[in-house]
Amino acid sequence: MDKHPWLPNLSSIEDMLKEIGVNNIDDLFKDIPKEVRLNRLLNIGKGKPLSEYEIAKEIEEKSSKNVKLKVPPFIGAGICPHYVPYAVKFIISRSEFYTSYTPYQPEISQGLLQALFEYQSLIAELLEMEVVNASMYDWGSALAEAVLMANRINSRKTILVPENINPYHKEVLKTWIQGKGLKLEEVKYDRETGTINIEDFERKINDNTTAVYIQQPNFFGNFETEIEHIVDTAKHKKALTIMGVNPLSLGLIKPPGEYGIDIAVGDGQELGLPLNFGGPLMGILAVRWDMTLVRQMPGRIVGITKDMSSDIGFTLILQTREQFIKREKATSNITTNEALMAIANAVYLSLLGKEGIRELAEEIYYRSHYAAKKLEQIRGVKKLFNSDFFEEFVIRFPVNYDKIHEKLKEIKIQGGLKLSDFTALFCVTEVHDKDAIDLLAATIEEAINDVETS
């Protein structure tokens, strides 16, 4: 094999290929369709090394081709644009945080451990749950871990999830339960309100239900109004309850702890994490104070203690990953966490405080409702569901949404997420001012008129 100009180690790869039973390197990529493969060398530097200046120049030229949106994007689906204070970026860029992967040696990682302890404490207060781990990959993986926790505790085989669950989280869950003998059963939602159909829920819950999952607000942005009844019914059937929450919405609504929820999950993206090509995200997982639940938690928990001199110290008090002593008896295959993102969440929550979270939630609520009302003023446009909502809402259009989306793209506006030919899910937060919302509405109205007169 000839020496590769950019991957010099390929010149000695034959022995490795032979060891794993592969004839050549192309066999490693046979699952990738041929039509999407690049059948040539990368066009970098015309086959010669580049200087630092030349590399920087080329990167700058390529980045200039990125489309710059006129206003913040209106697409959400659980990951929404928010303003991130510069203090958050500055603090997590400090070398003691930025370069710390994970505290393998707790006795020399006191600063990092304390920061993670503060994260756990702040999230516990926000959710009104007693125990929070630090941390998970994202909302989807946190949900999957919560379901596996429930199955380990009661050994039942059916998980009830609502049809109005975030579909991306559902796909992660379906992947994780493969091979576990678990069954995913969906509860219908009311087509008028967009919320869980209680009659269907009561028909489907039974003595084989391991857990019931509720999303608040749900994927459509609607507030679920029958949570107390769902929780009471689940407890009567001795099934565990799992609630997925938008953490910012808790500035306005009851936290999961007030409902007596067993396990709460969510994503810290709303709490000081920017949109960055899909990540990194930060999965939240919390449980009420019950050692049956705590002992089954995945990941790590940081605790506070005193040393022999009675000085305060921090240490890992629960580690369930498989590399440590539990090995095949581990409660999770999570092999890392999102420590840096958790610290960003802690900084963000510390900056805003209780009043700040409430004021921000109110601002998001009012702006998203203004946007929905503005869009409904357009002839033929209507909000799909008649429920109250937070941050996201579904709009139905009189013409195919693809036509509207194309018009929005022409003037560099990212519209909502298409749900069907005539519906789309829109996200509006504190970064969308009145001018941005009015521009969205005016462009949509123009697009509709263009289609109807063509």
XYZ file of C-alpha atoms in Angstrom:
454
model
C 0.000 0.000 0.000
C 1.354 3.412 -0.968
C 1.957 5.945 1.747
C -1.064 8.228 2.098
C -0.201 11.976 2.159
C -2.638 12.740 5.026
C -2.919 9.383 6.831
C 0.651 8.094 7.069
C -0.249 5.214 9.416
C -2.140 3.535 6.561
C 1.204 2.321 5.186
C 1.379 -0.250 8.003
C -2.266 -1.252 8.253
C -2.112 -4.653 6.520
C -1.397 -6.564 9.732
C -4.330 -4.940 11.515
C -6.673 -5.752 8.624
C -5.486 -9.334 8.602
C -6.032 -9.687 12.343
C -9.701 -8.673 12.122
C -10.331 -10.773 9.008
C -10.718 -7.966 6.476
C -9.108 -8.203 3.045
C -8.607 -4.495 2.402
C -9.488 -1.101 3.798
C -12.393 -0.653 1.382
C -14.203 -3.533 3.144
C -14.388 -1.357 6.281
C -16.605 1.083 4.387
C -18.775 -1.353 2.419
C -21.899 -0.289 4.330
C -21.587 3.226 2.886
C -23.463 3.457 -0.444
C -21.103 3.833 -3.393
C -22.960 6.859 -4.738
C -22.074 8.939 -1.661
C -18.409 7.923 -1.421
C -15.638 10.328 -2.435
C -13.596 8.321 -4.892
C -10.604 10.615 -4.932
C -8.089 12.135 -2.590
C -9.149 15.181 -0.622
C -8.329 18.381 -2.473
C -6.277 19.933 0.335
C -3.148 21.897 -0.413
C -2.775 20.257 -3.829
C -0.877 17.350 -2.297
C 1.577 19.425 -0.273
C 1.591 20.574 3.375
C 0.168 24.027 4.064
C 1.548 26.701 6.344
C -0.527 27.937 9.283
C -1.335 31.127 7.388
C -2.493 29.177 4.328
C -4.671 26.893 6.432
C -6.294 29.851 8.215
C -6.910 31.567 4.882
C -8.529 28.490 3.362
C -10.776 27.941 6.403
C -11.852 31.586 6.292
C -12.715 31.327 2.598
C -14.797 28.197 3.161
C -16.602 29.580 6.221
C -17.593 32.682 4.264
C -19.800 30.426 2.130
C -22.058 29.680 5.123
C -25.472 31.295 4.934
C -25.965 34.030 7.521
C -29.589 34.122 8.653
C -31.378 37.464 8.786
C -33.017 36.562 12.141
C -32.556 33.671 14.628
C -33.993 30.367 13.360
C -37.644 29.512 14.056
C -36.984 25.782 13.955
C -36.902 24.040 17.324
C -38.195 20.509 17.935
C -36.656 20.478 21.395
C -33.450 22.357 20.565
C -34.142 26.088 20.473
C -32.029 29.236 20.100
C -31.363 31.166 23.309
C -29.056 33.964 24.350
C -25.950 32.649 26.104
C -24.349 35.212 28.461
C -20.656 35.862 27.832
C -19.940 34.964 31.453
C -20.963 31.366 30.686
C -18.565 31.158 27.747
C -15.750 32.790 29.721
C -16.008 30.537 32.776
C -16.203 27.228 30.904
C -13.226 28.353 28.778
C -10.987 28.486 31.852
C -8.328 25.794 31.528
C -9.199 24.051 34.815
C -12.668 23.317 33.407
C -12.067 23.224 29.675
C -9.284 20.624 29.817
C -10.783 18.411 32.552
C -12.295 15.325 30.974
C -13.733 13.632 34.052
C -12.635 13.331 37.705
C -10.955 9.937 37.777
C -8.830 10.995 40.768
C -11.333 12.767 43.058
C -8.701 13.788 45.573
C -6.992 16.046 43.014
C -10.128 17.256 41.204
C -11.779 19.257 43.973
C -12.602 22.287 41.813
C -14.269 20.247 39.089
C -16.109 18.104 41.613
C -17.401 21.175 43.432
C -18.636 22.682 40.148
C -20.500 19.455 39.340
C -21.919 19.361 42.874
C -23.257 22.875 42.324
C -24.800 21.740 39.029
C -26.545 18.833 40.775
C -27.815 21.116 43.531
C -29.189 23.746 41.143
C -30.946 21.204 38.918
C -32.364 19.435 41.985
C -33.830 22.748 43.161
C -35.225 23.541 39.711
C -36.887 20.132 39.349
C -37.701 19.754 43.058
C -36.147 16.289 42.894
C -33.680 15.107 45.526
C -30.963 13.311 43.542
C -29.386 14.427 40.238
C -26.522 12.752 38.415
C -23.701 14.480 36.525
C -24.551 13.818 33.713
C -26.002 12.217 30.541
C -25.414 12.746 26.820
C -28.778 14.272 25.944
C -32.525 14.041 26.574
C -32.939 10.915 24.422
C -30.233 8.917 26.195
C -31.502 10.102 29.601
C -34.990 8.840 28.705
C -33.603 5.500 27.539
C -31.609 5.109 30.748
C -34.710 5.963 32.818
C -36.717 3.235 31.057
C -33.960 0.674 31.633
C -33.893 1.726 35.304
C -37.614 1.042 35.572
C -37.247 -2.379 33.966
C -34.437 -3.356 36.353
C -36.592 -2.329 39.319
C -39.895 -4.036 38.488
C -38.945 -6.460 35.658
C -42.011 -5.509 33.634
C -41.878 -5.351 29.854
C -44.121 -2.580 28.448
C -43.335 1.145 28.298
C -46.187 3.578 27.688
C -45.160 6.701 25.768
C -47.459 9.339 24.272
C -47.755 9.799 20.521
C -46.873 13.445 21.114
C -43.412 12.522 22.406
C -40.452 14.131 20.643
C -39.908 11.684 17.736
C -36.122 11.999 17.948
C -36.190 10.909 21.590
C -38.492 8.025 20.661
C -36.043 6.788 18.035
C -33.226 6.754 20.600
C -35.442 4.862 23.055
C -36.434 2.290 20.446
C -32.776 1.676 19.642
C -31.756 1.256 23.279
C -34.475 -1.265 24.176
C -33.734 -3.557 21.228
C -32.679 -6.966 22.522
C -34.066 -6.258 26.002
C -37.417 -7.902 25.390
C -39.184 -4.613 26.059
C -42.233 -3.344 24.196
C -42.962 0.284 23.354
C -46.670 1.128 23.285
C -47.936 4.547 22.249
C -50.840 6.403 23.843
C -52.904 8.485 21.426
C -53.320 12.208 21.765
C -56.478 14.303 21.434
C -56.604 15.868 17.953
C -58.246 19.040 19.255
C -55.954 19.779 22.187
C -52.779 17.971 21.147
C -52.535 16.485 24.664
C -52.656 12.904 25.948
C -55.930 11.028 25.389
C -56.769 9.913 28.928
C -59.260 7.254 27.823
C -56.637 5.590 25.620
C -54.092 5.816 28.437
C -56.446 4.091 30.876
C -57.124 1.324 28.338
C -53.444 0.607 27.755
C -51.892 0.758 31.221
C -51.855 -2.642 32.927
C -49.936 -4.831 35.367
C -47.157 -5.375 32.819
C -46.407 -1.645 32.418
C -42.887 -0.951 33.662
C -43.066 2.829 33.239
C -45.264 5.640 31.968
C -43.567 8.539 30.192
C -45.016 12.071 30.033
C -43.455 15.012 28.198
C -44.212 18.481 29.601
C -44.607 20.551 27.488
C -45.085 17.903 24.815
C -43.467 17.844 21.369
C -46.097 20.243 20.016
C -45.289 22.708 22.802
C -48.667 22.112 24.494
C -48.998 21.904 28.274
C -50.334 18.539 29.474
C -53.208 19.100 31.928
C -53.904 15.605 33.284
C -50.548 14.810 34.850
C -51.936 14.258 38.387
C -54.411 11.689 37.073
C -51.738 9.917 35.014
C -49.351 9.753 37.982
C -52.066 8.467 40.344
C -53.127 5.790 37.855
C -49.508 4.690 37.317
C -48.897 4.452 41.066
C -52.074 2.370 41.450
C -50.689 -0.035 38.837
C -47.241 0.086 40.558
C -45.616 1.399 37.389
C -42.857 3.996 37.574
C -43.441 7.496 36.241
C -40.944 9.348 34.055
C -41.393 12.987 33.095
C -39.449 14.768 30.373
C -39.317 18.516 30.986
C -38.175 21.683 29.285
C -36.177 23.172 32.199
C -36.974 26.794 31.281
C -40.705 26.109 31.378
C -40.327 25.380 35.100
C -40.188 29.118 35.642
C -43.966 29.014 35.005
C -45.288 25.526 35.728
C -45.133 22.918 38.474
C -41.862 20.938 38.591
C -41.915 17.126 38.396
C -41.166 16.788 42.103
C -44.523 18.348 43.014
C -46.316 15.624 41.065
C -44.456 12.820 42.871
C -42.669 11.791 39.661
C -40.161 8.945 40.113
C -37.643 9.950 37.425
C -37.261 13.288 35.630
C -35.278 13.745 32.420
C -34.573 16.642 30.090
C -31.897 18.514 28.204
C -29.619 21.257 29.481
C -29.419 22.807 26.000
C -31.967 25.401 27.122
C -29.667 26.446 29.974
C -26.746 28.245 28.386
C -25.720 25.958 25.520
C -25.515 27.409 21.992
C -26.762 25.833 18.786
C -23.643 24.198 17.400
C -24.455 21.957 14.448
C -26.490 19.620 16.653
C -24.448 19.537 19.865
C -23.018 19.038 22.315
C -26.161 18.611 24.358
C -26.477 17.738 28.053
C -28.840 15.111 29.411
C -30.536 15.720 32.756
C -31.552 12.780 34.948
C -32.997 13.090 38.465
C -34.904 10.851 40.876
C -36.844 11.296 44.088
C -35.229 10.204 47.353
C -35.718 6.450 47.202
C -32.648 4.217 47.417
C -34.276 1.694 45.081
C -34.161 4.421 42.431
C -30.830 5.950 43.474
C -28.971 2.631 43.338
C -30.158 2.112 39.767
C -29.088 5.540 38.495
C -26.589 5.604 35.612
C -23.488 7.790 35.516
C -21.996 9.546 38.525
C -23.124 11.452 41.594
C -20.839 13.928 43.361
C -21.199 14.282 47.125
C -19.927 16.621 49.827
C -18.086 15.319 52.896
C -15.413 16.171 55.484
C -11.859 14.889 55.676
C -9.983 13.812 58.818
C -9.308 17.479 59.613
C -13.029 18.300 59.326
C -12.409 20.322 56.175
C -15.077 20.274 53.459
C -14.291 18.058 50.488
C -16.019 16.641 47.421
C -15.949 13.095 46.114
C -17.705 10.713 43.760
C -20.239 8.793 45.846
C -21.822 6.713 43.099
C -20.207 5.385 39.936
C -22.032 2.811 37.855
C -20.041 2.645 34.649
C -18.826 -0.746 33.525
C -15.075 -0.009 33.634
C -15.145 0.226 37.400
C -15.717 -2.592 39.881
C -19.263 -3.421 38.742
C -18.174 -4.484 35.236
C -20.905 -6.705 33.743
C -23.204 -5.817 36.661
C -23.058 -2.133 35.780
C -26.354 -0.253 35.603
C -25.223 1.686 32.537
C -22.902 1.493 29.565
C -22.371 5.259 29.652
C -18.617 5.653 29.536
C -18.353 9.400 29.761
C -20.513 12.423 30.578
C -21.052 16.046 29.610
C -19.208 17.632 32.537
C -18.262 20.854 30.730
C -21.839 21.382 29.560
C -23.127 20.672 33.063
C -20.848 23.400 34.392
C -22.232 25.758 31.721
C -25.730 24.949 33.014
C -24.626 25.689 36.578
C -23.142 29.055 35.580
C -26.265 29.981 33.601
C -28.632 29.084 36.455
C -26.444 30.931 38.956
C -26.508 34.072 36.816
C -30.286 34.066 36.371
C -31.409 32.844 39.785
C -35.040 32.045 40.624
C -36.415 35.412 39.558
C -34.390 35.437 36.353
C -35.668 31.997 35.321
C -39.241 33.106 35.985
C -38.823 36.360 34.035
C -37.162 34.561 31.117
C -39.918 31.936 31.016
C -42.536 34.698 30.961
C -40.696 36.481 28.138
C -40.582 33.304 26.065
C -44.253 32.594 26.802
C -45.424 36.066 25.730
C -43.227 36.224 22.612
C -44.306 32.790 21.382
C -47.967 33.695 21.960
C -47.511 36.972 20.104
C -46.010 35.052 17.180
C -48.882 32.550 17.083
C -51.447 35.356 17.213
C -49.615 37.289 14.478
C -49.569 34.258 12.186
C -53.270 33.548 12.807
C -54.085 37.029 11.517
C -53.089 35.798 8.057
C -56.069 34.577 6.032
C -56.320 30.786 6.114
C -53.623 30.332 8.780
C -54.584 28.728 12.104
C -52.916 27.280 15.190
C -53.526 23.546 15.005
C -54.338 22.865 18.673
C -56.471 24.827 21.131
C -54.222 24.207 24.158
C -51.962 26.625 25.981
C -48.324 26.256 24.992
C -44.760 27.266 25.737
C -42.008 28.207 23.257
C -43.231 25.944 20.424
C -46.547 25.674 18.590
C -47.992 24.037 15.465
C -49.423 26.151 12.643
C -51.656 24.912 9.807
C -51.416 26.662 6.433
C -53.859 26.870 3.514
C -51.098 25.992 1.020
C -48.277 23.453 0.959
C -45.675 24.444 3.525
C -42.839 23.618 1.125
C -43.785 26.704 -0.916
C -43.711 28.877 2.193
C -40.411 27.402 3.324
C -38.804 28.154 -0.039
C -39.931 31.772 0.174
C -38.503 32.077 3.694
C -35.179 30.647 2.558
C -34.972 33.179 -0.253
C -34.691 36.008 2.265
C -32.542 33.942 4.668
C -35.143 33.016 7.274
C -35.182 29.491 8.714
C -38.826 28.605 9.174
C -40.438 25.952 11.326
C -40.079 22.166 11.195
C -42.372 20.622 8.601
C -44.714 18.061 10.197
C -46.986 17.455 7.192
C -47.734 19.066 3.836
C -49.769 21.790 5.538
C -48.404 21.996 9.104
C -45.144 23.107 10.722
C -43.778 23.396 14.259
C -42.409 26.862 15.111
C -40.120 27.861 17.969
C -40.032 31.392 19.417
C -37.802 32.404 22.339
C -36.319 35.515 23.915
C -33.983 36.014 20.926
C -36.907 36.597 18.537
C -37.889 40.251 18.836
C -41.036 41.866 17.464
C -39.329 42.870 14.199
C -38.200 39.284 13.559
C -41.678 37.874 14.247
C -43.362 40.534 12.098
C -40.937 39.814 9.249
C -41.719 36.083 9.501
C -45.465 36.767 9.345
C -45.199 39.222 6.445
C -43.065 36.808 4.407
C -45.440 33.905 5.055
C -48.414 36.030 4.024
C -46.626 37.027 0.818
C -45.759 33.420 0.070
C -49.378 32.309 0.525
C -50.618 35.083 -1.777
C -48.042 34.125 -4.411
C -49.175 30.496 -4.369
C -52.884 31.313 -4.467
C -52.517 33.758 -7.378
C -50.154 31.619 -9.453
